CSV table of C-alpha atoms in Angstrom, one decimal:
chain,number,residue,atom,x,y,z
C,973,MET,CA,0.0,0.0,0.0
C,974,PRO,CA,1.2,3.6,-0.5
C,975,ASN,CA,3.7,4.9,2.0
C,976,GLU,CA,5.2,1.4,2.3
C,977,PHE,CA,8.9,1.2,1.7
C,978,ILE,CA,9.9,-0.6,-1.5
C,979,PHE,CA,13.5,-1.8,-2.3
C,980,VAL,CA,14.1,-1.9,-6.1
C,981,THR,CA,17.1,-3.4,-7.8
C,982,GLY,CA,18.1,-2.2,-11.2
C,983,ALA,CA,16.5,1.1,-10.4
C,984,SER,CA,18.6,3.0,-13.0
C,985,GLY,CA,17.5,0.8,-15.9
C,986,PHE,CA,14.9,1.2,-18.6
C,987,LEU,CA,12.3,-0.8,-16.8
C,988,GLY,CA,13.5,0.0,-13.3
C,989,SER,CA,13.2,3.7,-13.8
C,990,HIS,CA,9.5,3.3,-14.9
C,991,ILE,CA,8.8,1.2,-11.8
C,992,VAL,CA,10.4,3.6,-9.4
C,993,LEU,CA,8.6,6.6,-11.0
C,994,GLN,CA,5.2,4.9,-10.8
C,995,LEU,CA,5.9,3.9,-7.2
C,996,LEU,CA,6.7,7.4,-6.2
C,997,GLU,CA,3.7,8.8,-8.0
C,998,LYS,CA,1.5,6.5,-6.0
C,999,GLY,CA,3.0,7.6,-2.7
C,1000,TYR,CA,5.3,4.7,-2.0
C,1001,ARG,CA,8.8,5.3,-0.5
C,1002,VAL,CA,11.5,3.8,-2.6
C,1003,ARG,CA,15.1,2.7,-2.0
C,1004,GLY,CA,16.6,2.1,-5.4
C,1005,ALA,CA,19.8,0.1,-5.9
C,1006,ALA,CA,22.2,1.0,-8.7
C,1007,ARG,CA,26.0,1.0,-9.3
C,1008,GLY,CA,28.3,3.9,-8.5
C,1009,ALA,CA,27.6,7.0,-10.5
C,1010,LYS,CA,24.2,5.8,-11.5
C,1011,ALA,CA,23.1,5.8,-7.9
C,1012,ASP,CA,24.4,9.3,-7.5
C,1013,HIS,CA,22.4,10.3,-10.6
C,1014,LEU,CA,19.2,8.8,-9.2
C,1015,THR,CA,19.6,10.8,-6.0
C,1016,SER,CA,20.0,14.0,-7.9
C,1017,THR,CA,17.3,13.5,-10.5
C,1018,TYR,CA,14.6,12.4,-8.1
C,1019,THR,CA,15.5,15.2,-5.6
C,1020,ALA,CA,15.3,17.7,-8.4
C,1021,ALA,CA,11.8,16.3,-9.3
C,1022,GLY,CA,10.6,16.8,-5.7
C,1023,TYR,CA,10.8,13.2,-4.5
C,1024,GLY,CA,13.7,13.8,-2.2
C,1025,ALA,CA,11.7,12.8,0.9
C,1026,GLN,CA,10.4,9.6,-0.8
C,1027,PHE,CA,13.5,8.3,-2.6
C,1028,GLU,CA,17.0,7.3,-1.6
C,1029,ALA,CA,19.6,5.4,-3.5
C,1030,VAL,CA,22.0,2.7,-2.4
C,1031,LYS,CA,25.1,1.6,-4.2
C,1032,ILE,CA,25.4,-2.1,-5.0
C,1033,THR,CA,28.4,-3.0,-7.2
C,1034,ASP,CA,27.9,-6.7,-7.4
C,1035,ILE,CA,24.4,-8.1,-7.0
C,1036,VAL,CA,25.8,-11.7,-6.8
C,1037,HIS,CA,28.2,-11.1,-3.9
C,1038,ASP,CA,27.5,-7.8,-2.2
C,1039,GLN,CA,25.9,-8.0,1.3
C,1040,PHE,CA,23.6,-5.0,2.1
C,1041,PRO,CA,21.5,-6.0,5.1
C,1042,ASP,CA,21.3,-2.4,6.4
C,1043,ALA,CA,19.8,-1.3,3.1
C,1044,LEU,CA,16.9,-3.8,3.7
C,1045,VAL,CA,16.0,-2.7,7.2
C,1046,GLY,CA,12.5,-1.4,7.4
C,1047,VAL,CA,11.7,-2.5,3.8
C,1048,ASP,CA,8.2,-3.7,3.2
C,1049,ALA,CA,8.7,-5.3,-0.2
C,1050,LEU,CA,11.4,-6.2,-2.7
C,1051,ILE,CA,11.1,-5.6,-6.5
C,1052,HIS,CA,14.0,-7.4,-8.1
C,1053,VAL,CA,14.5,-6.1,-11.7
C,1054,ALA,CA,18.3,-6.3,-12.1
C,1055,SER,CA,19.5,-9.1,-14.4
C,1056,PRO,CA,22.4,-9.7,-16.7
C,1057,LEU,CA,21.8,-8.9,-20.4
C,1058,ALA,CA,22.3,-11.3,-23.3
C,1059,GLY,CA,25.7,-11.2,-24.9
C,1060,ARG,CA,27.6,-9.6,-22.1
C,1061,GLN,CA,29.0,-12.8,-20.5
C,1062,GLU,CA,29.9,-16.3,-21.5
C,1063,ALA,CA,26.9,-18.7,-21.2
C,1064,ALA,CA,28.0,-20.4,-18.0
C,1065,GLU,CA,28.7,-17.1,-16.2
C,1066,LEU,CA,25.5,-15.5,-17.5
C,1067,ILE,CA,23.4,-18.3,-16.0
C,1068,LYS,CA,25.4,-18.3,-12.7
C,1069,THR,CA,25.0,-14.5,-12.4
C,1070,ALA,CA,21.3,-14.6,-13.0
C,1071,VAL,CA,20.7,-17.5,-10.5
C,1072,ASP,CA,23.1,-16.3,-7.8
C,1073,GLY,CA,22.1,-12.7,-8.1
C,1074,THR,CA,18.4,-13.5,-7.6
C,1075,LEU,CA,19.0,-15.8,-4.6
C,1076,ASN,CA,21.4,-13.3,-3.0
C,1077,VAL,CA,18.8,-10.6,-3.0
C,1078,VAL,CA,15.8,-12.6,-1.9
C,1079,VAL,CA,17.8,-14.4,0.8
C,1080,GLN,CA,19.0,-11.1,2.3
C,1081,ALA,CA,15.5,-9.6,2.0
C,1082,GLU,CA,13.9,-12.5,3.9
C,1083,LYS,CA,16.5,-12.3,6.7
C,1084,ALA,CA,15.7,-8.6,7.0
C,1085,GLY,CA,12.0,-9.4,7.5
C,1086,VAL,CA,10.7,-8.7,3.9
C,1087,ARG,CA,7.6,-10.7,3.3
C,1088,ARG,CA,6.6,-9.7,-0.3
C,1089,VAL,CA,8.9,-10.2,-3.3
C,1090,VAL,CA,8.2,-9.4,-6.9
C,1091,VAL,CA,10.8,-10.5,-9.5
C,1092,THR,CA,11.1,-9.6,-13.2
C,1093,SER,CA,11.4,-12.8,-15.2
C,1094,SER,CA,10.7,-13.2,-19.0
C,1095,VAL,CA,8.3,-14.7,-21.4
C,1096,ALA,CA,11.4,-16.6,-22.7
C,1097,THR,CA,11.0,-18.9,-19.7
C,1098,VAL,CA,7.5,-19.8,-20.8
C,1099,LEU,CA,7.8,-20.3,-24.5
C,1100,ASN,CA,7.8,-23.9,-25.7
C,1101,PRO,CA,7.4,-25.9,-28.9
C,1102,GLY,CA,3.8,-26.5,-28.1
C,1103,GLY,CA,3.0,-22.9,-28.5
C,1104,THR,CA,1.0,-22.5,-25.3
C,1105,PHE,CA,1.5,-19.6,-22.9
C,1106,THR,CA,0.4,-20.5,-19.4
C,1107,ASP,CA,2.0,-20.2,-16.0
C,1108,LYS,CA,2.6,-24.0,-16.1
C,1109,ASP,CA,4.7,-23.8,-19.3
C,1110,TRP,CA,8.5,-23.8,-19.3
C,1111,SER,CA,11.0,-23.4,-22.1
C,1112,PRO,CA,12.7,-26.7,-23.0
C,1113,VAL,CA,16.2,-25.0,-23.1
C,1114,THR,CA,18.8,-26.8,-21.1
C,1115,LYS,CA,22.2,-25.7,-19.7
C,1116,GLU,CA,23.9,-27.9,-22.2
C,1117,MET,CA,22.0,-26.2,-25.1
C,1118,ALA,CA,23.1,-22.8,-23.7
C,1119,LEU,CA,26.7,-23.8,-23.4
C,1120,THR,CA,26.9,-25.0,-27.0
C,1121,SER,CA,24.6,-22.6,-28.9
C,1122,SER,CA,26.0,-19.7,-31.1
C,1123,ASP,CA,22.7,-17.8,-30.6
C,1124,PRO,CA,23.0,-15.4,-27.6
C,1125,MET,CA,19.2,-15.8,-27.0
C,1126,ILE,CA,19.7,-19.4,-25.9
C,1127,PRO,CA,22.0,-18.6,-23.0
C,1128,TYR,CA,19.8,-15.6,-22.1
C,1129,THR,CA,16.7,-17.8,-22.0
C,1130,ALA,CA,18.5,-20.4,-19.9
C,1131,SER,CA,19.7,-17.7,-17.5
C,1132,LYS,CA,16.1,-16.4,-17.0
C,1133,LYS,CA,14.7,-19.9,-16.8
C,1134,PHE,CA,17.1,-21.3,-14.2
C,1135,ALA,CA,17.0,-18.1,-12.1
C,1136,GLU,CA,13.2,-18.4,-12.0
C,1137,LEU,CA,13.3,-22.1,-11.2
C,1138,ALA,CA,15.8,-21.4,-8.4
C,1139,LEU,CA,13.5,-18.7,-7.0
C,1140,TRP,CA,10.5,-20.9,-7.0
C,1141,GLU,CA,12.4,-23.7,-5.3
C,1142,TRP,CA,13.4,-21.1,-2.6
C,1143,ALA,CA,9.9,-19.8,-2.4
C,1144,ASP,CA,8.5,-23.4,-1.7
C,1145,LYS,CA,10.9,-23.5,1.3
C,1146,HIS,CA,9.8,-20.1,2.5
C,1147,PRO,CA,6.0,-20.0,2.3
C,1148,HIS,CA,5.8,-17.1,4.7
C,1149,VAL,CA,7.2,-14.9,1.8
C,1150,ASP,CA,4.7,-14.0,-0.9
C,1151,VAL,CA,6.4,-14.3,-4.3
C,1152,THR,CA,5.3,-13.1,-7.7
C,1153,THR,CA,7.2,-13.4,-11.0
C,1154,LEU,CA,6.2,-11.3,-13.9
C,1155,ASN,CA,7.1,-12.7,-17.3
C,1156,PRO,CA,6.8,-10.0,-20.0
C,1157,THR,CA,7.6,-10.0,-23.7
C,1158,PHE,CA,10.0,-7.4,-24.9
C,1159,PHE,CA,9.2,-3.8,-24.2
C,1160,TYR,CA,8.5,-0.6,-26.3
C,1161,GLY,CA,7.9,2.7,-24.7
C,1162,PRO,CA,9.3,6.2,-23.8
C,1163,PHE,CA,12.1,6.8,-21.4
C,1164,THR,CA,11.4,8.4,-18.1
C,1165,PRO,CA,13.1,11.8,-17.3
C,1166,HIS,CA,15.1,9.9,-14.7
C,1167,TYR,CA,16.7,7.3,-17.1
C,1168,THR,CA,20.3,8.1,-17.9
C,1169,LEU,CA,20.8,8.8,-21.6
C,1170,PRO,CA,24.4,9.6,-22.6
C,1171,SER,CA,25.2,12.9,-24.5
C,1172,SER,CA,26.9,10.9,-27.2
C,1173,PRO,CA,25.5,7.9,-29.3
C,1174,ASP,CA,25.4,4.7,-27.3
C,1175,LEU,CA,22.7,2.6,-28.7
C,1176,SER,CA,22.8,0.1,-25.8
C,1177,VAL,CA,20.7,2.6,-23.8
C,1178,LEU,CA,17.8,2.3,-26.2
C,1179,SER,CA,17.2,-1.2,-24.8
C,1180,THR,CA,14.5,-3.2,-26.7
C,1181,ASN,CA,13.3,0.0,-28.3
C,1182,ILE,CA,16.1,-0.7,-30.8
C,1183,ILE,CA,13.7,-3.0,-32.6
C,1184,LEU,CA,11.6,0.0,-33.6
C,1185,TYR,CA,14.7,2.2,-34.1
C,1186,ARG,CA,15.9,-0.1,-36.8
C,1187,LEU,CA,12.8,0.6,-38.8
C,1188,LEU,CA,14.1,4.2,-39.2
C,1189,PHE,CA,17.1,3.1,-41.2
C,1190,PRO,CA,17.8,1.4,-44.5
C,1191,PRO,CA,20.0,-1.8,-44.4
C,1192,PRO,CA,22.5,-2.8,-43.3
C,1193,PHE,CA,21.5,-1.3,-39.9
C,1194,GLY,CA,17.9,-1.1,-40.7
C,1195,SER,CA,15.8,-4.2,-40.7
C,1196,TYR,CA,12.3,-5.5,-40.0
C,1197,PRO,CA,11.8,-7.5,-36.8
C,1198,ARG,CA,11.5,-11.2,-37.1
C,1199,GLN,CA,8.7,-11.2,-34.5
C,1200,THR,CA,6.6,-8.4,-33.1
C,1201,ILE,CA,5.0,-9.5,-29.8
C,1202,TYR,CA,5.6,-6.8,-27.3
C,1203,ILE,CA,4.3,-4.9,-24.3
C,1204,ASP,CA,4.4,-1.2,-23.4
C,1205,ILE,CA,7.0,-0.7,-20.7
C,1206,ARG,CA,4.6,1.5,-18.7
C,1207,ASP,CA,2.2,-1.5,-18.5
C,1208,VAL,CA,5.0,-3.8,-17.3
C,1209,ALA,CA,5.9,-1.2,-14.6
C,1210,ALA,CA,2.2,-0.9,-13.6
C,1211,ALA,CA,2.0,-4.7,-13.2
C,1212,HIS,CA,5.0,-4.6,-10.8
C,1213,VAL,CA,3.3,-2.0,-8.7
C,1214,ARG,CA,0.0,-3.8,-8.7
C,1215,ALA,CA,1.8,-7.0,-7.6
C,1216,LEU,CA,2.6,-5.3,-4.3
C,1217,SER,CA,-1.0,-5.4,-3.3
C,1218,SER,CA,-2.1,-8.5,-5.1
C,1219,PRO,CA,-3.9,-11.3,-3.2
C,1220,LEU,CA,-1.6,-13.6,-1.3
C,1221,SER,CA,-0.7,-16.9,-3.0
C,1222,THR,CA,-2.3,-18.8,-0.1
C,1223,GLN,CA,-5.7,-17.3,-0.8
C,1224,PRO,CA,-8.2,-19.6,-2.6
C,1225,GLY,CA,-7.8,-19.8,-6.3
C,1226,ILE,CA,-4.5,-17.8,-6.4
C,1227,GLY,CA,-1.7,-20.3,-6.1
C,1228,ARG,CA,1.8,-19.7,-7.5
C,1229,LYS,CA,1.8,-16.2,-8.9
C,1230,ARG,CA,3.7,-16.5,-12.2
C,1231,ILE,CA,2.2,-13.9,-14.5
C,1232,ILE,CA,2.6,-13.7,-18.3
C,1233,LEU,CA,2.6,-10.1,-19.6
C,1234,SER,CA,2.1,-9.1,-23.2
C,1235,SER,CA,0.0,-6.6,-25.1
C,1236,PRO,CA,-3.5,-7.8,-25.9
C,1237,THR,CA,-3.2,-6.0,-29.2
C,1238,GLY,CA,-0.4,-5.9,-31.8
C,1239,TRP,CA,0.6,-5.6,-35.5
C,1240,ASN,CA,2.9,-7.2,-37.9
C,1241,ALA,CA,6.1,-5.5,-39.0
C,1242,GLN,CA,4.7,-4.1,-42.2
C,1243,THR,CA,1.7,-2.5,-40.5
C,1244,THR,CA,4.0,-1.0,-37.8
C,1245,ARG,CA,6.3,0.5,-40.4
C,1246,ASP,CA,3.3,1.9,-42.4
C,1247,PHE,CA,1.7,3.3,-39.3
C,1248,ILE,CA,4.8,5.3,-38.5
C,1249,ALA,CA,5.0,6.6,-42.0
C,1250,GLU,CA,1.4,7.8,-41.9
C,1251,ASN,CA,1.5,9.4,-38.5
C,1252,ARG,CA,5.0,10.8,-38.5
C,1253,PRO,CA,5.4,12.0,-42.1
C,1254,SER,CA,8.6,13.8,-41.4
C,1255,LEU,CA,10.2,10.3,-41.0
C,1256,GLN,CA,9.0,8.8,-44.3
C,1257,GLY,CA,12.2,9.6,-46.2
C,1258,ARG,CA,14.3,7.6,-43.7
C,1259,LEU,CA,12.1,4.6,-43.0
C,1260,ILE,CA,13.1,1.1,-44.2
C,1261,GLN,CA,11.6,0.3,-47.6
C,1262,GLY,CA,10.2,-2.8,-49.1
C,1263,THR,CA,8.4,-5.6,-47.4
C,1264,PRO,CA,9.5,-7.8,-44.5
C,1265,PRO,CA,11.2,-11.1,-45.5
C,1266,VAL,CA,9.0,-14.2,-45.3
C,1267,GLN,CA,9.8,-16.1,-42.1
C,1268,PRO,CA,10.2,-19.9,-42.3
C,1269,VAL,CA,8.0,-20.2,-39.2
C,1270,PRO,CA,5.4,-17.5,-39.0
C,1271,THR,CA,5.0,-16.0,-35.5
C,1272,PRO,CA,1.9,-14.4,-34.0
C,1273,ASP,CA,1.5,-10.6,-33.5
C,1274,VAL,CA,-0.4,-11.3,-30.2
C,1275,ILE,CA,0.1,-14.2,-27.9
C,1276,PRO,CA,-2.9,-16.0,-26.3
C,1277,PHE,CA,-2.1,-15.6,-22.6
C,1278,ASP,CA,-4.6,-15.8,-19.8
C,1279,LEU,CA,-6.1,-12.3,-19.3
C,1280,GLU,CA,-8.6,-13.7,-16.8
C,1281,ARG,CA,-5.8,-14.8,-14.5
C,1282,LEU,CA,-4.1,-11.4,-15.0
C,1283,GLU,CA,-7.2,-9.7,-13.8
C,1284,LEU,CA,-7.7,-12.2,-10.9
C,1285,VAL,CA,-4.1,-11.7,-9.6
C,1286,LEU,CA,-3.3,-8.2,-10.5
C,1287,GLY,CA,-6.6,-6.6,-11.1
C,1288,MET,CA,-5.3,-5.6,-14.6
C,1289,LYS,CA,-7.9,-5.6,-17.4
C,1290,LYS,CA,-7.5,-5.5,-21.2
C,1291,GLU,CA,-8.6,-1.9,-21.2
C,1292,ASP,CA,-5.8,-1.0,-18.8
C,1293,PHE,CA,-3.1,-1.6,-21.4
C,1294,LYS,CA,-1.7,1.1,-23.6
C,1295,SER,CA,-2.9,0.9,-27.2
C,1296,THR,CA,-0.5,-0.3,-29.9
C,1297,GLU,CA,-0.9,3.1,-31.5
C,1298,GLU,CA,0.2,4.9,-28.3
C,1299,ALA,CA,3.1,2.5,-27.6
C,1300,ILE,CA,4.5,2.8,-31.1
C,1301,LEU,CA,4.3,6.6,-31.4
C,1302,ASP,CA,5.5,7.3,-27.9
C,1303,SER,CA,8.5,5.1,-28.5
C,1304,ILE,CA,9.3,6.6,-31.9
C,1305,ASP,CA,9.0,10.1,-30.5
C,1306,ALA,CA,11.3,9.2,-27.7
C,1307,LEU,CA,13.9,7.8,-30.0
C,1308,VAL,CA,13.8,10.8,-32.3
C,1309,THR,CA,14.2,13.1,-29.2
C,1310,VAL,CA,17.3,11.1,-28.2
C,1311,GLU,CA,18.7,11.5,-31.7
C,1312,ASP,CA,18.1,15.2,-31.7
C,1313,ALA,CA,19.9,15.6,-28.4
C,1314,TRP,CA,22.9,13.7,-29.8
C,1315,ARG,CA,22.9,16.0,-32.9
C,1316,LYS,CA,22.8,19.1,-30.7
C,1317,ALA,CA,25.8,17.8,-28.8
C,1318,GLY,CA,27.7,17.7,-32.1
C,1319,HIS,CA,27.3,14.1,-33.1
C,1320,GLU,CA,26.4,13.1,-36.7
C,1321,ILE,CA,23.6,10.6,-37.3
C,1322,ASN,CA,23.9,8.9,-40.6
C,1323,PHE,CA,20.7,7.1,-41.8
C,1324,GLY,CA,22.8,4.5,-43.6
C,1325,GLY,CA,24.3,3.5,-40.3
C,1326,LYS,CA,27.9,4.1,-41.3
C,1327,THR,CA,28.5,6.9,-38.9
C,1328,LEU,CA,26.9,4.9,-36.1
C,1329,THR,CA,28.9,1.9,-36.9
C,1330,SER,CA,31.4,2.7,-34.3
C,1331,TRP,CA,29.1,-0.2,-33.2
C,1332,ARG,CA,28.4,-3.3,-35.1
C,1333,PHE,CA,24.9,-4.7,-34.6
C,1334,GLN,CA,23.7,-8.3,-34.6
C,1335,LEU,CA,20.0,-8.9,-34.0
C,1336,HIS,CA,19.0,-12.4,-33.0
C,1337,GLY,CA,15.4,-13.2,-33.0
C,1338,SER,CA,13.2,-16.3,-32.9
C,1339,PHE,CA,9.9,-17.5,-31.6
C,1340,GLN,CA,11.7,-18.1,-28.3
C,1341,GLY,CA,12.4,-14.4,-27.9
C,1342,PHE,CA,14.7,-11.6,-28.8
C,1343,CYS,CA,18.0,-10.1,-27.9
C,1344,PHE,CA,20.6,-7.7,-29.3
C,1345,VAL,CA,24.3,-7.6,-29.0
C,1346,LEU,CA,26.4,-4.5,-29.4
C,1347,CYS,CA,30.0,-5.3,-30.4
C,1348,PRO,CA,32.6,-2.6,-30.8
C,1349,ASN,CA,34.4,-2.7,-34.1
C-alpha cells in the first residue's frame, strides 16, 4: 500500500526507472539500488523532481556477492529487476550470475523481514514448442544447449529460466514470503526523465526500443523485426506496482503467482512501419523500404495468454493496457528526441548506419524471444 517502503534493484535501468517513478507517483517510499555514479544520478534527479523525501539510492556494485543488510532494514517489499543482459558474458557465467544474483537478493530480504517479493522474469522462460502460454509452461532450453549454442538468445533464455526455477524452489521452502514473478515479452515505450541517456551515441541505452529504431534506417543497420509480440513498458511497470497489493498466493484460487505479460493488441512488422510513415510524415524519407522477408516459421502478433488470470491476480484488465498506436508513437517520438539531443551535442547521425557503426549490430530473434548484441568494431 502507498507509504510502504519498497526496495528496487536495477533502479537505473529502462524498466527500473519506470517502476520507481510509478511507485513514487502512487506515494510509496523507494530505496533504489544501482551502481556507482548511476546511484548518484538517481539521487540528484529524483531530488530535483521533488521526490527527495520519498527516494533514496543505495550503491550495489555486485548483485551476486554484495551484502547489504542495512539497506533492507524497514523495507516492506522487494522488487528485483536487475538481471544480466544477453551477450555480455559467457553462457555459464550468465546463468550463474542470474541465478546467484536473484538468490542473493531474496535471501537477504527474507532475513531482513521482507515478506513480499516481486521478480522480473521473462516470457522466454515460458515459450515452448507446443506454442502455449500459461503459468505452467517452461522453455525446454537446457544448460547444455546454452553452453553450445551460437545464438545469444539461448544462454539468455537459460539464465532467466534457471534463475526463476531457483527462485520458486526457494519460495517453496519459505512459504511465509509471498512471491510473484512477472514474465513479460520485450518492451516498447518512452524513457522516463530519470533514465540516464548519454550525451553521445550509445545505442545500448535504447534497450529493446532498438527494434523500432531499426525501422528508421535502410539496411544494413535497418531491418524488419522477425517477430513483433511486445508490451508497453509502462504496463510492465504498472504490473509490478499492482503485484505489491495482489492477493496472497495462499488465498483460494490464487496459487503460484507466475504472470505472463504481453500486449493484448499488436501488429505485424509491415503494419507497424506503415503506421509510423502515416503518423510521422517527417520520418517517411528515412524509413526502411520494401516488405519484410517471409519467415520460415510465422509468428503471431499477439500471444494468447490468460487475461482472466491477470485480472484475478493483478486486477489488470485488457482496457488498462496502452494501445498499440500509443506505444509505437511514444516510442518513436522518444527515439527521435534522443537522436536530436545527440545531434545538438555535435554528433552526426547517418541514416545508412555508417556513422553509427562505431558499433556493429547483430540482432538475433526467434519465436523463443529476442536479444541484441552490441559489439565494438
